[in-house]
Amino acid sequence: MLQRALEQQRLRPLDVAFAHFLAERDAQLEPALSWLAALLSRQLADGHLCLDLALLPTLAQEQDWPEDWHALADSLHEDGHLQLPASPLLAANSNGMPADAPLVLDGTRLYLRRYWNHERSVAQGILDRVAHTEAPTAHFAAELARLFPAAASPDWQRIACALAARGAFGVITGGPGTGKTTTVVRLLGLLQTLQLREQGQPLRIRLAAPTGKAAARLNASIAAQLARLDVDDAVRAAIPSEVLTLHRLLGARPDTRRYRHDRRNPLHLDVLVIDEASMVDLEMLAAVLDALPASARLVLLGDKDQLSSVEAGAVLGDLCRRAEAGHYDSGTAQWIAATTGDDIAAFVQADAQPLDQRIAMLRESHRFGAASGIGRLAQAVNAGDAPAALTMLQTPAPDLAWQPDVDAAALTALAIDGSATPDGGDTPGYRHYLEWLHAHRPGGDAGEAAHADWARGALEAFNRFQLLCALRRGPHGVDGVNRQVAAGLRARGLIDSELGWYEGRPVLLTRNDYSLGLMNGDIGLCLRLPDGAGGTRPMVAFLAAATGHAGGTRLRFVPPSRLTDAETAWALTVHKSQGSEFEHTALLLPPDPNGVLGRELLYTAITRARRRFSLAGSAAIVEQTIARRTRRHSGLAARLAPHPAAP
């Protein structure tokens, strides 16, 4: 049966190998448990933390299970109750005994022990911090009012700052342009001002993000916000703008899942801010909490509606599942009213939970106004309103374009030439970048500074447009589309080759390289630079996050021979685009339904665009994508609730 499932691509070779591995350890292993182990392995690959056995009928319908799978699922029920076969490899109780069993059944959820341990440790680590509330100091309200001048009530940035400063754990969520970075910089200004005034010694603050690209973007954003922050020079100097990747912060070790910092060697900090928290998986957050001193404050920033992490878990989504309605208790509402003057009575709920009091959702976008097609389309997709979304796509708008029937030639034209807007303007494709590259090339006798300025300009020109794909493989995936776009660019004379290290080629790093100071997700451009002997040589230019208190970015030139884990990046997956923004973003959807399609993917792609979003895909596939909401199986939300979570 497993072999047939492998041939039908229902299971991966790794899933089947795991089932065989367990069978070798228990000669009496029942077929039903062997099958569940393989299915659990497959679920982990799809981002689920566990296999919820109560949802097997739903999975069977969604995945169109074969008859032998149905038969095995039915065999697990006796007299209407779920009953798994006994095995020394299965801990079938909530305390995880026997301790060496690799499978754990906790309620109706089946886990690999490692993820069961991670989920419990993350839940306990968060709840311990939620339970810690600090009494506001005498100057708290006055400093908060100075940092957030009079504004319409409720001012959710001010509320979020107050809630995050109140305890040892805080979450600030919101869509693009709602001011998450602005809020957290003012939060750090508030905390550092109070600390210096009352203690005389500054807080040790560290900033982190899950990827190099996200770190570099936050680095630049923090630096810009600090320049405008209304605080004393001493306070400003005590707020860092340097942003590290989480791997670098924790001290990643080669060839191991362990880090240099853990509970035995904790991080040396008082406040940790993690941006783009939707991209943080459960295992990584478990490592962060393990290395975080008990007295430290943790603040998470992110958009709860974006795609979840590539690895297993949807931590930010689990934390923010009730954020829309607030779910504050009367005590929190009274404290906010007394401290900030804001009225959040409309967001008080009878079923308020302690975690809810630590979460704030920013609700006003300063990037997308009421007339913004991009903003309204993102809202419709997020709400699952396919008719409204399709109506917007069908109505001409300056910032939206739709090609329902796109062939290879049309897609190539969109990627290369961009698209015209209804008001007679246009938005860039890759032609703009490549023409800029050739038009602004320094002369042969120009110095290093001129070539550095040229490289920075090229990176800026390239980042004006990005083509995204939902899939990785196939003619509508990144692999096929990259070849297609490169062929189109060469046919138009914009590049001189489709293979190798040709000038203009964008590359995406797929692994962290600490020796080069480059991270997974960084994008560089292959440029021809003087070799010092009258000729030129290919070098790849990156804007990497700078180290040191000043933050910002620094230009790096790397020989192609040093980049062993890099791939062409004319097209990126939507996942790889997270943490980035582009003036013009185009998304290609496949013609047929696919398990990766969902409203979170479409929402994430839309919100990568600042000025123009182009969508290539049929009305049917758009409708199906919006209708499908990605739900990752997890017990984290239930563990964070003092009583069973509300539906």
Coordinates of C-alpha atoms in Angstrom, one line a residue, residues 5-564:
A5 CA 1.0 5.7 -2.4
L6 CA 4.6 6.5 -3.3
E7 CA 4.0 5.8 -7.0
Q8 CA 0.9 8.0 -6.9
Q9 CA 2.9 10.8 -5.2
R10 CA 0.6 10.7 -2.2
L11 CA 3.7 10.1 0.0
R12 CA 7.3 11.0 -0.4
P13 CA 10.2 8.5 -0.3
L14 CA 11.1 10.0 3.2
D15 CA 7.6 9.3 4.5
V16 CA 7.7 5.6 3.4
A17 CA 11.3 5.2 4.7
F18 CA 10.1 6.5 8.1
A19 CA 7.3 3.9 8.2
H20 CA 9.8 1.2 7.4
F21 CA 12.2 2.5 10.1
L22 CA 9.5 2.2 12.7
A23 CA 8.5 -1.3 11.5
E24 CA 12.2 -2.4 11.9
R25 CA 12.0 -1.2 15.6
D26 CA 8.7 -3.0 16.3
A27 CA 8.1 -6.2 14.5
Q28 CA 4.5 -6.3 15.7
L29 CA 3.7 -2.8 14.4
E30 CA 0.2 -2.7 13.1
P31 CA -0.3 -1.6 9.5
A32 CA -2.7 1.2 10.6
L33 CA 0.0 2.7 12.8
S34 CA 2.7 2.3 10.2
W35 CA 0.4 4.2 7.7
L36 CA -0.3 6.9 10.3
A37 CA 3.4 7.4 10.8
A38 CA 3.9 7.9 7.0
L39 CA 0.9 10.2 6.9
L40 CA 2.2 12.2 9.8
S41 CA 5.6 12.6 8.1
R42 CA 3.8 13.9 5.0
Q43 CA 1.8 16.3 7.1
L44 CA 5.0 17.8 8.6
A45 CA 6.3 18.4 5.1
D46 CA 3.1 20.4 4.4
G47 CA 3.8 22.6 7.5
H48 CA 1.5 20.9 10.0
L49 CA 2.9 20.3 13.5
C50 CA 0.8 17.1 14.0
L51 CA -1.8 14.9 12.5
D52 CA -5.2 15.6 14.0
L53 CA -6.9 12.3 13.9
A54 CA -10.3 14.0 14.5
L55 CA -9.8 15.6 11.0
L56 CA -9.1 12.4 9.1
P57 CA -12.6 12.4 7.4
T58 CA -11.9 16.0 6.3
L59 CA -8.4 15.0 5.0
A60 CA -9.9 12.0 3.2
Q61 CA -12.4 14.3 1.3
E62 CA -9.8 17.0 0.5
Q63 CA -7.2 14.5 -0.7
D64 CA -9.5 12.0 -2.3
W65 CA -8.1 9.0 -0.5
P66 CA -7.9 5.6 -2.1
E67 CA -10.1 2.7 -0.7
D68 CA -7.2 1.1 1.3
W69 CA -6.6 4.4 3.2
H70 CA -10.3 4.6 4.0
A71 CA -10.2 1.1 5.3
L72 CA -7.3 1.8 7.6
A73 CA -8.9 5.0 8.9
D74 CA -12.1 3.1 9.7
S75 CA -10.1 0.4 11.5
L76 CA -9.0 3.0 14.1
H77 CA -12.6 3.5 15.4
E78 CA -14.2 1.0 17.7
D79 CA -17.7 1.6 19.1
G80 CA -17.5 5.1 17.8
H81 CA -14.3 5.9 19.6
L82 CA -10.8 6.5 18.3
Q83 CA -8.5 3.7 19.3
L84 CA -4.9 3.4 18.1
P85 CA -3.0 0.1 18.1
A86 CA -0.7 -0.3 21.1
S87 CA 3.0 -0.1 20.4
P88 CA 6.2 0.7 22.4
L89 CA 6.8 3.3 19.7
L90 CA 3.6 5.2 20.7
A91 CA 3.1 7.3 23.9
A92 CA -0.6 7.3 23.9
N93 CA -1.2 9.8 26.8
S94 CA -0.6 13.5 27.4
N95 CA 2.5 13.0 29.6
G96 CA 4.4 11.5 26.7
M97 CA 5.3 8.2 28.4
P98 CA 7.2 6.1 27.6
A99 CA 9.7 8.8 27.2
D100 CA 11.6 7.1 24.4
A101 CA 8.6 6.6 22.1
P102 CA 9.1 8.5 18.9
L103 CA 5.3 9.0 18.4
V104 CA 3.1 10.9 20.9
L105 CA -0.7 10.9 20.9
D106 CA -1.9 13.9 22.8
G107 CA -5.7 14.0 22.8
T108 CA -6.6 13.4 19.1
R109 CA -3.3 14.9 17.9
L110 CA -0.5 12.6 16.8
Y111 CA 3.0 14.1 16.9
L112 CA 6.6 13.3 16.4
R113 CA 8.1 13.7 19.8
R114 CA 10.4 16.5 18.8
Y115 CA 7.5 18.7 17.7
W116 CA 5.4 17.7 20.7
N117 CA 8.3 18.9 22.9
H118 CA 8.7 22.1 20.9
E119 CA 5.0 22.9 21.0
R120 CA 4.8 22.4 24.8
S121 CA 8.0 24.4 25.5
V122 CA 6.9 27.3 23.3
A123 CA 3.4 27.4 24.9
Q124 CA 5.0 27.4 28.4
G125 CA 7.6 30.0 27.5
I126 CA 4.9 32.4 26.2
L127 CA 2.5 31.8 29.1
D128 CA 5.3 32.4 31.6
R129 CA 6.0 35.8 30.0
V130 CA 2.3 36.6 29.6
A131 CA 1.8 36.2 33.4
H132 CA 4.4 38.9 34.0
T133 CA 2.9 42.4 34.2
E134 CA 4.9 45.5 35.1
A135 CA 3.4 48.3 37.0
P136 CA 3.7 51.5 34.9
T137 CA 6.1 54.0 36.3
A138 CA 5.2 57.6 37.2
H139 CA 6.5 58.9 33.8
F140 CA 5.0 56.2 31.6
A141 CA 1.8 58.0 30.5
A142 CA 3.6 61.3 29.9
E143 CA 6.4 59.8 27.8
L144 CA 3.8 57.8 25.8
A145 CA 1.8 60.9 25.1
R146 CA 5.0 62.7 23.9
L147 CA 5.9 59.9 21.5
F148 CA 2.3 59.6 20.3
P149 CA 0.9 63.1 20.0
A150 CA -2.9 63.7 20.0
A151 CA -4.6 61.6 17.4
A152 CA -8.0 60.2 16.7
S153 CA -9.1 57.6 19.2
P154 CA -8.5 54.7 19.2
D155 CA -4.9 55.1 18.0
W156 CA -3.8 51.5 17.7
Q157 CA -0.2 52.3 17.3
R158 CA -0.3 54.0 20.7
I159 CA -2.4 51.2 22.2
A160 CA 0.1 48.6 20.8
C161 CA 3.0 50.4 22.3
A162 CA 1.3 50.6 25.7
L163 CA 0.4 46.9 25.8
A164 CA 3.9 45.8 24.7
A165 CA 5.5 48.0 27.3
R166 CA 3.2 46.6 30.0
G167 CA 4.6 43.1 30.2
A168 CA 7.4 40.7 29.2
F169 CA 5.6 39.6 26.0
G170 CA 3.9 41.5 23.2
V171 CA 2.7 40.9 19.7
I172 CA 2.0 43.7 17.2
T173 CA 0.3 42.6 14.0
G174 CA -1.1 44.4 11.1
G175 CA -1.1 44.6 7.3
P176 CA 1.4 46.4 5.1
G177 CA 1.7 50.1 5.9
T178 CA 0.0 50.0 9.2
G179 CA 3.1 51.2 11.0
K180 CA 4.5 48.2 12.8
T181 CA 8.1 49.5 12.5
T182 CA 7.1 53.0 13.5
T183 CA 5.3 51.6 16.6
V184 CA 8.2 49.4 17.7
V185 CA 10.8 52.2 17.3
R186 CA 8.7 54.4 19.5
L187 CA 8.2 51.5 21.9
L188 CA 12.0 51.2 22.2
G189 CA 12.3 54.9 22.7
L190 CA 9.7 54.7 25.5
L191 CA 11.4 51.8 27.2
Q192 CA 14.9 53.3 26.9
T193 CA 13.8 56.7 28.1
L194 CA 12.2 55.3 31.2
Q195 CA 15.1 53.0 31.9
L196 CA 17.7 55.8 31.6
R197 CA 15.7 58.1 33.7
E198 CA 15.0 55.6 36.5
Q199 CA 18.0 53.2 36.4
G200 CA 20.8 55.2 34.7
Q201 CA 21.9 52.2 32.7
P202 CA 20.4 51.5 29.2
L203 CA 18.5 48.3 28.3
R204 CA 20.4 45.8 26.2
I205 CA 18.2 45.7 23.0
R206 CA 18.6 43.3 20.1
L207 CA 16.7 43.3 16.8
A208 CA 16.3 40.2 14.7
A209 CA 14.4 38.8 11.6
P210 CA 14.1 35.3 10.2
T211 CA 16.0 35.9 6.9
G212 CA 18.8 38.1 5.7
K213 CA 16.5 40.0 3.3
A214 CA 14.0 40.8 6.1
A215 CA 16.9 41.8 8.4
A216 CA 18.3 44.2 5.8
R217 CA 14.9 45.8 5.2
L218 CA 14.2 46.3 8.9
N219 CA 17.8 47.6 9.3
A220 CA 17.2 50.4 6.8
S221 CA 13.7 51.1 8.2
I222 CA 14.8 51.3 11.8
A223 CA 17.7 53.6 10.9
A224 CA 15.2 56.0 9.1
Q225 CA 12.7 55.9 11.9
L226 CA 15.4 56.6 14.5
A227 CA 16.4 59.8 12.8
R228 CA 12.9 61.2 13.3
L229 CA 12.3 59.8 16.8
D230 CA 11.5 62.5 19.4
V231 CA 13.9 61.4 22.1
D232 CA 17.0 62.7 23.7
D233 CA 20.3 62.0 22.0
A234 CA 21.4 59.6 24.8
V235 CA 18.2 57.6 24.2
R236 CA 18.6 57.6 20.5
A237 CA 22.2 56.4 20.8
A238 CA 21.0 53.5 23.1
I239 CA 18.6 52.2 20.5
P240 CA 20.3 49.9 17.9
S241 CA 19.5 49.8 14.3
E242 CA 21.6 46.7 13.6
V243 CA 19.3 43.7 12.7
L244 CA 20.6 40.1 12.8
T245 CA 19.1 37.0 11.4
L246 CA 17.8 34.7 14.1
H247 CA 20.4 32.1 13.1
R248 CA 23.2 34.6 13.7
L249 CA 21.7 35.9 16.9
L250 CA 21.5 32.4 18.4
G251 CA 24.9 31.3 17.1
A252 CA 24.1 28.7 14.5
R253 CA 26.5 25.8 14.4
P254 CA 27.4 23.9 11.2
D255 CA 25.9 20.4 10.8
T256 CA 23.7 20.5 13.9
R257 CA 20.2 21.8 14.9
R258 CA 21.7 23.2 18.1
Y259 CA 22.8 26.8 18.7
R260 CA 25.6 28.3 20.7
H261 CA 23.0 30.2 22.9
D262 CA 20.5 28.1 24.9
R263 CA 19.3 28.0 28.5
R264 CA 22.8 27.1 29.7
N265 CA 24.3 30.0 27.7
P266 CA 21.5 32.6 27.4
L267 CA 21.5 35.6 25.2
H268 CA 22.9 38.8 26.8
L269 CA 19.9 41.1 26.3
D270 CA 16.9 42.7 28.1
V271 CA 14.6 43.2 25.0
L272 CA 14.4 41.2 21.9
V273 CA 12.3 42.3 18.9
I274 CA 11.6 39.9 16.1
D275 CA 10.2 41.2 12.8
E276 CA 8.4 39.2 10.1
A277 CA 7.3 36.8 12.8
S278 CA 4.9 35.0 10.4
M279 CA 8.0 33.5 8.8
V280 CA 9.3 32.1 12.2
D281 CA 8.6 28.4 12.6
L282 CA 7.9 26.5 15.8
E283 CA 11.3 25.0 16.1
M284 CA 13.0 28.4 15.7
L285 CA 10.8 30.1 18.3
A286 CA 11.5 27.2 20.7
A287 CA 15.2 27.9 20.3
V288 CA 14.7 31.6 20.9
L289 CA 12.7 31.1 24.0
D290 CA 15.2 28.5 25.3
A291 CA 18.0 31.1 24.9
L292 CA 16.0 34.1 26.2
P293 CA 16.8 35.1 29.8
A294 CA 13.7 34.8 32.1
S295 CA 13.8 38.5 32.8
A296 CA 13.9 39.6 29.1
R297 CA 11.0 41.1 27.1
L298 CA 10.0 39.6 23.8
V299 CA 8.1 41.5 21.1
L300 CA 7.0 39.9 17.9
L301 CA 6.0 41.9 14.8
G302 CA 4.3 40.6 11.7
D303 CA 1.3 40.3 9.5
K304 CA -0.9 37.4 10.7
D305 CA -2.5 37.0 7.3
Q306 CA 0.7 36.4 5.4
L307 CA 2.0 33.0 4.4
S308 CA 3.3 31.0 7.4
S309 CA 6.8 29.7 7.7
V310 CA 8.2 27.2 5.2
E311 CA 9.0 24.8 8.1
A312 CA 6.3 23.3 10.3
G313 CA 4.0 25.6 12.3
A314 CA 2.0 28.8 12.0
V315 CA 3.0 30.4 15.2
L316 CA 2.0 34.0 14.6
G317 CA -1.4 32.8 13.2
D318 CA -2.0 30.7 16.3
L319 CA -1.1 33.6 18.5
C320 CA -3.2 36.1 16.6
R321 CA -6.3 34.0 15.9
R322 CA -8.5 36.3 18.0
A323 CA -6.8 39.6 17.3
E324 CA -9.4 40.9 14.9
A325 CA -12.0 41.2 17.6
G326 CA -9.5 42.2 20.3
H327 CA -10.9 40.1 23.1
Y328 CA -9.7 42.5 25.8
D329 CA -11.0 42.3 29.3
S330 CA -12.5 45.2 31.2
G331 CA -9.3 45.7 33.3
T332 CA -7.2 46.1 30.2
A333 CA -9.7 48.5 28.7
Q334 CA -9.8 50.6 31.8
W335 CA -5.9 50.7 32.0
I336 CA -5.7 51.8 28.3
A337 CA -8.3 54.5 28.9
A338 CA -6.4 55.8 31.9
T339 CA -2.9 55.5 30.3
T340 CA -3.5 56.6 26.7
G341 CA -7.0 58.1 26.6
D342 CA -8.1 55.6 24.0
D343 CA -11.5 53.9 24.2
I344 CA -11.3 50.2 23.3
A345 CA -14.7 49.2 24.9
A346 CA -15.9 47.9 21.6
F347 CA -13.2 45.3 21.7
V348 CA -14.0 44.0 25.2
Q349 CA -15.2 40.4 25.1
A350 CA -16.6 38.2 27.9
D351 CA -14.3 35.3 26.9
A352 CA -11.1 37.3 27.2
Q353 CA -7.9 35.3 27.8
P354 CA -4.6 36.4 29.3
L355 CA -2.8 36.1 25.9
D356 CA -5.3 38.4 24.3
Q357 CA -4.2 41.2 26.6
R358 CA -0.7 41.1 25.1
I359 CA -1.7 41.3 21.4
A360 CA -2.5 44.5 19.4
M361 CA -3.7 44.7 15.8
L362 CA -2.9 47.8 13.8
R363 CA -5.9 48.5 11.6
E364 CA -5.2 51.6 9.5
S365 CA -2.9 51.3 6.4
H366 CA -0.9 54.4 5.6
R367 CA 0.3 52.9 2.4
F368 CA -3.0 51.9 0.8
G369 CA -5.7 54.5 1.0
A370 CA -9.4 54.0 0.6
A371 CA -9.1 54.4 -3.2
S372 CA -6.2 52.0 -3.5
G373 CA -7.0 49.0 -5.7
I374 CA -4.1 47.0 -4.2
G375 CA -5.4 47.7 -0.7
R376 CA -9.0 46.9 -1.5
L377 CA -8.1 43.7 -3.4
A378 CA -5.9 42.5 -0.5
Q379 CA -8.9 43.1 1.9
A380 CA -11.3 41.2 -0.4
V381 CA -8.9 38.3 -0.7
N382 CA -8.3 38.3 3.1
A383 CA -12.0 38.2 3.7
G384 CA -12.5 35.3 1.2
D385 CA -14.8 37.5 -1.0
A386 CA -14.0 36.1 -4.4
P387 CA -16.8 38.0 -6.2
A388 CA -15.6 41.3 -4.9
A389 CA -12.0 40.5 -5.8
L390 CA -12.9 39.5 -9.4
T391 CA -15.0 42.6 -9.8
M392 CA -12.0 44.7 -8.9
L393 CA -9.7 42.8 -11.3
Q394 CA -12.2 43.3 -14.1
T395 CA -12.5 47.1 -13.5
P396 CA -9.7 49.2 -14.9
A397 CA -7.6 50.7 -12.1
P398 CA -4.2 52.5 -12.1
D399 CA -2.7 50.0 -9.7
L400 CA -4.2 46.7 -10.8
A401 CA -3.8 44.7 -14.0
W402 CA -5.3 41.3 -14.8
Q403 CA -4.5 38.8 -17.6
P404 CA -7.0 35.9 -17.2
D405 CA -5.7 34.1 -20.3
V406 CA -1.9 34.3 -20.3
D407 CA 0.3 32.3 -22.6
A408 CA 4.1 32.1 -22.7
A409 CA 4.5 35.1 -25.0
A410 CA 2.1 37.3 -22.9
L411 CA 3.9 36.4 -19.7
T412 CA 7.3 37.1 -21.1
A413 CA 6.1 40.5 -22.4
L414 CA 4.7 41.3 -19.0
A415 CA 8.0 40.4 -17.2
I416 CA 10.2 42.2 -19.7
D417 CA 8.1 45.3 -20.7
G418 CA 5.9 45.8 -17.7
S419 CA 2.4 47.0 -18.2
A420 CA 0.6 50.2 -19.2
T421 CA -1.8 51.9 -16.7
P422 CA -5.3 53.2 -17.6
D423 CA -4.1 56.7 -17.0
G424 CA -1.5 56.5 -19.8
G425 CA 1.4 55.7 -17.5
D426 CA 3.4 52.5 -17.3
T427 CA 5.1 50.4 -14.7
P428 CA 8.4 48.7 -15.1
G429 CA 9.4 45.2 -16.1
Y430 CA 13.0 43.9 -16.4
R431 CA 13.7 45.9 -19.5
H432 CA 13.9 49.1 -17.4
Y433 CA 16.6 47.5 -15.2
L434 CA 18.7 46.1 -18.0
E435 CA 18.5 49.3 -20.1
W436 CA 19.5 51.3 -17.0
L437 CA 22.4 49.0 -16.4
H438 CA 23.9 49.6 -19.9
A439 CA 23.0 53.3 -20.1
H440 CA 24.7 54.2 -16.8
R441 CA 27.8 52.0 -17.0
P442 CA 30.9 53.9 -15.8
G443 CA 33.8 54.4 -18.2
G444 CA 36.7 52.0 -18.2
D445 CA 38.9 54.5 -16.3
A446 CA 36.2 55.2 -13.6
G447 CA 37.3 54.4 -10.1
E448 CA 35.9 52.0 -7.5
A449 CA 33.5 54.6 -6.1
A450 CA 31.8 55.1 -9.5
H451 CA 31.4 51.4 -10.0
A452 CA 30.0 51.0 -6.5
D453 CA 27.4 53.8 -7.2
W454 CA 26.5 52.0 -10.5
A455 CA 26.0 48.7 -8.7
R456 CA 23.8 50.3 -6.0
G457 CA 21.8 52.0 -8.8
A458 CA 21.4 48.6 -10.6
L459 CA 20.2 46.9 -7.5
E460 CA 17.7 49.7 -7.0
A461 CA 16.5 49.5 -10.6
F462 CA 16.1 45.7 -10.4
N463 CA 14.1 45.9 -7.2
R464 CA 11.4 48.1 -8.9
F465 CA 9.8 44.9 -10.4
Q466 CA 9.5 41.3 -9.4
L467 CA 7.8 38.3 -11.0
L468 CA 6.4 35.8 -8.6
C469 CA 5.2 32.3 -9.0
A470 CA 3.0 30.1 -6.8
L471 CA 4.9 26.9 -7.7
R472 CA 8.4 25.8 -7.7
R473 CA 8.4 23.2 -10.4
G474 CA 6.9 22.9 -13.9
P475 CA 6.2 25.3 -16.8
H476 CA 4.3 27.6 -14.4
G477 CA 6.8 27.4 -11.6
V478 CA 10.0 29.3 -10.9
D479 CA 12.2 26.8 -12.7
G480 CA 10.4 27.0 -16.0
V481 CA 9.5 30.7 -15.9
N482 CA 13.2 31.6 -15.2
R483 CA 14.2 29.8 -18.3
Q484 CA 11.4 31.4 -20.3
V485 CA 12.2 35.0 -19.2
A486 CA 15.9 34.6 -19.8
A487 CA 15.2 33.3 -23.3
G488 CA 12.9 36.3 -24.0
L489 CA 15.5 38.7 -22.7
R490 CA 18.2 37.3 -24.9
A491 CA 15.9 37.3 -27.9
R492 CA 15.4 41.1 -27.4
G493 CA 19.2 41.6 -27.0
L494 CA 18.9 42.7 -23.4
I495 CA 21.3 39.9 -22.1
D496 CA 24.0 38.1 -24.1
S497 CA 23.4 34.6 -22.7
E498 CA 20.8 32.5 -20.9
L499 CA 23.4 30.3 -19.1
G500 CA 26.2 30.9 -16.7
W501 CA 27.3 34.1 -15.1
Y502 CA 26.0 36.6 -17.8
E503 CA 25.8 40.3 -17.0
G504 CA 22.5 41.3 -15.5
R505 CA 21.7 37.9 -14.1
P506 CA 19.9 38.2 -10.7
V507 CA 20.7 35.4 -8.3
L508 CA 19.0 34.3 -5.1
L509 CA 21.0 32.7 -2.3
T510 CA 19.5 29.5 -0.9
R511 CA 21.7 29.1 2.1
N512 CA 23.3 31.3 4.8
D513 CA 27.0 32.0 4.3
Y514 CA 28.4 33.6 7.4
S515 CA 31.9 33.8 6.0
L516 CA 30.6 36.1 3.3
G517 CA 28.1 37.9 5.5
L518 CA 25.3 36.9 3.2
M519 CA 22.0 35.1 4.1
N520 CA 19.5 32.8 2.6
G521 CA 17.1 35.0 0.5
D522 CA 19.6 37.7 -0.4
I523 CA 19.5 38.7 -4.0
G524 CA 22.6 39.8 -6.0
L525 CA 23.3 41.0 -9.5
C526 CA 26.0 39.7 -11.8
L527 CA 28.0 42.7 -13.1
R528 CA 31.1 43.0 -15.2
L529 CA 33.7 45.1 -13.3
P530 CA 37.3 46.1 -14.1
D531 CA 39.8 43.4 -13.3
G532 CA 42.7 45.8 -12.9
A533 CA 44.5 44.6 -16.1
G534 CA 42.5 46.4 -18.7
G535 CA 39.7 43.8 -18.9
T536 CA 36.6 42.9 -16.9
R537 CA 35.5 40.1 -14.8
P538 CA 32.0 39.0 -13.5
M539 CA 31.3 39.9 -9.9
V540 CA 28.0 39.6 -8.0
A541 CA 26.8 42.7 -6.1
F542 CA 24.8 42.4 -3.0
L543 CA 23.3 44.9 -0.5
A544 CA 23.8 43.1 2.8
A545 CA 22.8 44.1 6.2
A546 CA 25.6 46.2 7.8
T547 CA 27.0 45.3 11.2
G548 CA 27.5 47.8 14.0
H549 CA 25.3 50.3 15.7
A550 CA 24.9 52.5 12.6
G551 CA 23.0 49.7 10.8
G552 CA 21.8 50.3 7.2
T553 CA 23.2 48.2 4.3
R554 CA 26.6 47.8 2.8
L555 CA 27.6 46.8 -0.8
R556 CA 29.4 43.5 -1.2
F557 CA 31.1 42.2 -4.4
V558 CA 31.5 38.5 -4.4
P559 CA 33.2 36.3 -7.1
P560 CA 30.7 33.9 -8.7
S561 CA 33.0 31.0 -7.7
R562 CA 32.2 31.7 -4.0
L563 CA 28.4 31.3 -4.6
T564 CA 27.8 27.6 -4.5

